[in-house]
Amino acid sequence: MATIVPESRSSSSDGRPASQTLDRGLRILEHVTESNAPLTVADVAAGVAMHRSITYRMLRTLEDHGLLSRDAQGRYQPGAGLAVLAGRFTPALRARAGRHLLCLAVATDKTAFLVVRHGDEAVAVEVVEPPAATAHVSYRPGLRHPVDLGAPGLALLAGEPPRPHERPEVTDARTEGWAYTESEVIMGFSAVASPVIDTAGVCRGAISVVYAGPTDLAALGEVVCRHAQGLGSEL
């Protein structure tokens, strides 16, 4: 499987990263956290197209700060320090969202989550799984996908002013208050999402549910929209 090496997100006017060392460390951190399994030094070096000795030094530094950890075989995986940093991200938004997500998960028997926009991606920052459901879709904080795909991303775009050539689904979501997609992010699963607009009219994120199988789409959209509006009124 081909590996895509992400470009630096912060660069000087000549295209080079403002800090090459920091850029390397962040690329390595992203690569390890996006992997579904622990990685060896050689795996990481190949994945980010970096010399093995440089990769090793970066990995050890990230491990020293608790952002990465090593398993019994010496392979690298996300560390507990990431959870600490994540807990400091938009604390007011996440704290207020938790109650709405729990109510939504209980009411629908579906996994509910909050996403925010990070550049051109929609990133899940808070997830609540339905406590009493016999089966549900597992989702984890940190999952991300392009903002122009999937109901959560479309809801984020619907919370912003109209743009030329936007997807018709975004325009519809801006009118209806919620977006729906099927198999756009995870094959076989559907999602409904609604933008969270604060009292100043700014889109702060989107509340979404993910599920498999049939459902009363109109009723689900209404309840997701209601909780998104409720959260927005508190911000």
Coordinates of C-alpha atoms in Angstrom, one line a residue:
M1 CA 0.0 0.0 0.0
A2 CA 1.4 3.4 -1.0
T3 CA 2.2 5.8 1.8
I4 CA 1.4 9.5 1.4
V5 CA 3.8 11.8 3.1
P6 CA 1.9 15.0 4.2
E7 CA 3.4 18.3 3.3
S8 CA 4.4 20.8 6.0
R9 CA 1.4 22.9 7.0
S10 CA 3.6 25.8 8.1
S11 CA 6.2 27.1 5.7
S12 CA 8.2 30.2 4.9
S13 CA 7.8 32.2 1.7
D14 CA 10.3 29.9 -0.2
G15 CA 8.2 26.8 0.7
R16 CA 10.5 25.5 3.4
P17 CA 9.1 24.8 6.9
A18 CA 9.7 27.6 9.4
S19 CA 11.3 25.1 11.7
Q20 CA 12.6 21.9 10.1
T21 CA 13.1 20.1 13.4
L22 CA 9.5 20.9 14.6
D23 CA 8.1 20.0 11.2
R24 CA 9.9 16.6 11.3
G25 CA 8.6 15.9 14.8
L26 CA 5.0 16.7 13.9
R27 CA 5.1 14.6 10.7
I28 CA 6.3 11.7 12.7
L29 CA 3.7 12.2 15.4
E30 CA 0.9 12.4 12.8
H31 CA 2.2 9.3 11.1
V32 CA 2.3 7.2 14.3
T33 CA -1.1 8.4 15.6
E34 CA -2.8 7.7 12.3
S35 CA -1.5 4.1 12.2
N36 CA -3.8 1.2 13.2
A37 CA -0.9 -0.7 14.7
P38 CA 2.4 0.1 16.6
L39 CA 5.3 1.0 14.3
T40 CA 9.0 0.2 14.4
V41 CA 11.6 2.9 13.8
A42 CA 12.1 1.5 10.3
D43 CA 8.4 1.6 9.6
V44 CA 8.2 5.3 10.7
A45 CA 11.3 6.3 8.8
A46 CA 9.9 4.7 5.6
G47 CA 6.5 6.2 6.1
V48 CA 7.7 9.8 6.5
A49 CA 10.7 9.4 4.0
M50 CA 13.2 10.4 6.7
H51 CA 16.7 9.0 7.6
R52 CA 16.4 6.3 10.3
S53 CA 18.8 8.0 12.7
I54 CA 16.9 11.3 12.6
T55 CA 13.6 9.4 12.9
Y56 CA 14.9 7.6 16.0
R57 CA 16.0 10.9 17.7
M58 CA 12.6 12.4 17.0
L59 CA 10.7 9.3 18.3
R60 CA 12.7 9.3 21.5
T61 CA 12.1 13.0 22.1
L62 CA 8.3 12.5 21.6
E63 CA 8.5 9.5 23.9
D64 CA 10.3 11.6 26.6
H65 CA 7.4 14.1 26.5
G66 CA 4.8 11.3 26.8
L67 CA 3.3 11.9 23.3
L68 CA 4.4 8.5 22.1
S69 CA 5.1 5.3 24.0
R70 CA 6.8 1.9 23.2
D71 CA 5.3 -1.5 23.6
A72 CA 7.2 -4.6 24.7
Q73 CA 8.6 -5.1 21.2
G74 CA 9.9 -1.6 21.1
R75 CA 7.3 -0.4 18.6
Y76 CA 5.9 3.1 18.9
Q77 CA 2.3 4.0 19.5
P78 CA 0.4 7.1 20.8
G79 CA 1.2 8.0 24.3
A80 CA -0.9 9.2 27.3
G81 CA 0.3 12.7 26.9
L82 CA -1.8 13.1 23.8
A83 CA -4.9 12.6 25.9
V84 CA -3.8 15.4 28.3
L85 CA -3.3 17.8 25.3
A86 CA -6.7 16.8 23.8
G87 CA -8.4 17.4 27.1
R88 CA -7.2 21.0 26.9
F89 CA -8.6 21.6 23.5
T90 CA -11.6 23.8 23.4
P91 CA -12.5 22.8 27.0
A92 CA -15.7 25.0 27.2
L93 CA -17.0 23.6 24.0
R94 CA -16.2 20.0 24.9
A95 CA -17.6 20.3 28.4
R96 CA -20.9 21.7 27.3
A97 CA -21.1 19.2 24.4
G98 CA -20.8 16.2 26.6
R99 CA -24.3 16.5 28.1
H100 CA -25.9 17.0 24.6
L101 CA -24.0 14.1 23.2
L102 CA -25.0 11.8 26.0
C103 CA -28.7 12.8 25.7
L104 CA -28.5 12.3 21.9
A105 CA -26.8 8.9 22.2
V106 CA -29.4 7.7 24.7
A107 CA -32.4 9.1 22.7
T108 CA -31.2 7.5 19.4
D109 CA -29.2 4.4 20.5
K110 CA -26.5 5.7 18.1
T111 CA -22.9 6.9 18.7
A112 CA -22.9 10.7 19.0
F113 CA -19.8 12.9 18.5
L114 CA -18.6 16.4 18.2
V115 CA -16.4 17.5 15.3
V116 CA -14.5 20.7 14.7
R117 CA -12.8 22.0 11.6
H118 CA -9.0 21.8 11.4
G119 CA -7.9 23.2 8.1
D120 CA -9.5 21.1 5.4
E121 CA -10.4 18.3 7.8
A122 CA -13.2 17.5 10.2
V123 CA -11.8 16.1 13.4
A124 CA -13.8 14.3 16.1
V125 CA -12.9 15.7 19.5
E126 CA -15.6 14.2 21.8
V127 CA -17.5 10.9 21.4
V128 CA -20.3 9.3 23.4
E129 CA -21.5 5.8 22.7
P130 CA -25.0 4.7 23.6
P131 CA -24.9 3.0 27.0
A132 CA -27.9 0.7 26.5
A133 CA -27.7 -0.2 22.8
T134 CA -27.2 -3.9 22.0
A135 CA -25.0 -2.8 19.1
H136 CA -23.5 0.4 17.9
V137 CA -20.7 1.9 15.8
S138 CA -17.4 2.4 17.6
Y139 CA -15.8 5.8 17.0
R140 CA -12.9 7.4 18.6
P141 CA -11.7 11.0 19.3
G142 CA -9.1 12.0 16.8
L143 CA -10.7 10.4 13.8
R144 CA -10.6 12.8 10.8
H145 CA -11.7 13.1 7.2
P146 CA -11.8 15.7 4.5
V147 CA -14.3 18.5 5.4
D148 CA -16.1 18.2 2.1
L149 CA -16.9 14.5 2.7
G150 CA -19.3 12.9 5.2
A151 CA -22.2 14.5 7.1
P152 CA -20.0 16.1 9.8
G153 CA -17.9 17.9 7.3
L154 CA -20.9 19.0 5.2
A155 CA -22.5 20.3 8.4
L156 CA -19.3 22.3 9.2
L157 CA -19.4 23.8 5.8
A158 CA -23.1 24.5 6.1
G159 CA -22.4 26.6 9.2
E160 CA -20.2 28.9 7.1
P161 CA -21.2 31.5 4.4
P162 CA -22.0 30.0 1.0
R163 CA -19.1 29.5 -1.3
P164 CA -18.9 29.1 -5.1
H165 CA -19.2 25.5 -6.4
E166 CA -20.0 24.0 -3.0
R167 CA -21.7 20.7 -3.0
P168 CA -25.5 20.8 -3.3
E169 CA -25.7 18.8 -0.1
V170 CA -24.1 21.7 1.8
T171 CA -26.6 24.1 0.4
D172 CA -29.4 21.8 1.4
A173 CA -28.0 21.3 4.9
R174 CA -27.9 25.1 5.3
T175 CA -31.6 25.2 4.6
E176 CA -32.7 22.0 6.5
G177 CA -30.4 22.4 9.4
W178 CA -28.7 19.0 9.1
A179 CA -26.8 16.9 6.6
Y180 CA -27.0 13.2 5.7
T181 CA -24.5 11.0 4.0
E182 CA -24.0 7.2 3.5
S183 CA -20.7 5.4 3.0
E184 CA -18.7 8.5 2.4
V185 CA -16.3 8.2 5.3
I186 CA -16.8 4.6 6.4
M187 CA -18.2 2.1 3.9
G188 CA -21.6 0.8 5.0
F189 CA -22.2 3.4 7.7
S190 CA -24.4 6.5 7.6
A191 CA -24.2 9.8 9.4
V192 CA -26.4 12.7 10.2
A193 CA -24.9 16.0 11.5
S194 CA -25.9 19.6 12.3
P195 CA -23.7 22.7 12.7
V196 CA -23.2 24.2 16.1
I197 CA -23.7 28.0 15.7
D198 CA -22.8 30.1 18.8
T199 CA -24.7 33.2 19.9
A200 CA -22.4 35.4 17.8
G201 CA -23.3 33.4 14.6
V202 CA -20.0 31.6 14.4
C203 CA -19.9 27.9 13.5
R204 CA -18.0 26.3 16.4
G205 CA -18.3 22.7 15.3
A206 CA -20.9 20.1 14.4
I207 CA -22.8 17.4 16.3
S208 CA -23.2 14.1 14.5
V209 CA -24.4 10.5 14.9
V210 CA -23.1 7.5 13.0
Y211 CA -25.0 4.3 12.5
A212 CA -25.7 1.3 10.3
G213 CA -29.0 0.2 8.9
P214 CA -32.3 1.9 8.3
T215 CA -33.7 4.7 10.4
D216 CA -36.4 7.5 10.4
L217 CA -34.1 10.0 8.7
A218 CA -36.3 13.1 9.2
A219 CA -36.9 12.3 12.9
L220 CA -33.1 11.7 13.4
G221 CA -32.2 14.9 11.7
E222 CA -34.6 16.8 13.8
V223 CA -33.2 15.5 17.1
V224 CA -29.6 16.0 16.0
C225 CA -30.4 19.6 14.9
R226 CA -32.2 20.3 18.2
H227 CA -29.1 19.3 20.3
A228 CA -26.8 21.2 18.0
Q229 CA -28.9 24.3 18.4
G230 CA -29.1 23.8 22.2
L231 CA -25.3 23.6 22.4
G232 CA -24.9 26.6 20.2
S233 CA -27.2 28.7 22.5
E234 CA -24.9 28.0 25.4
L235 CA -21.7 29.2 23.7

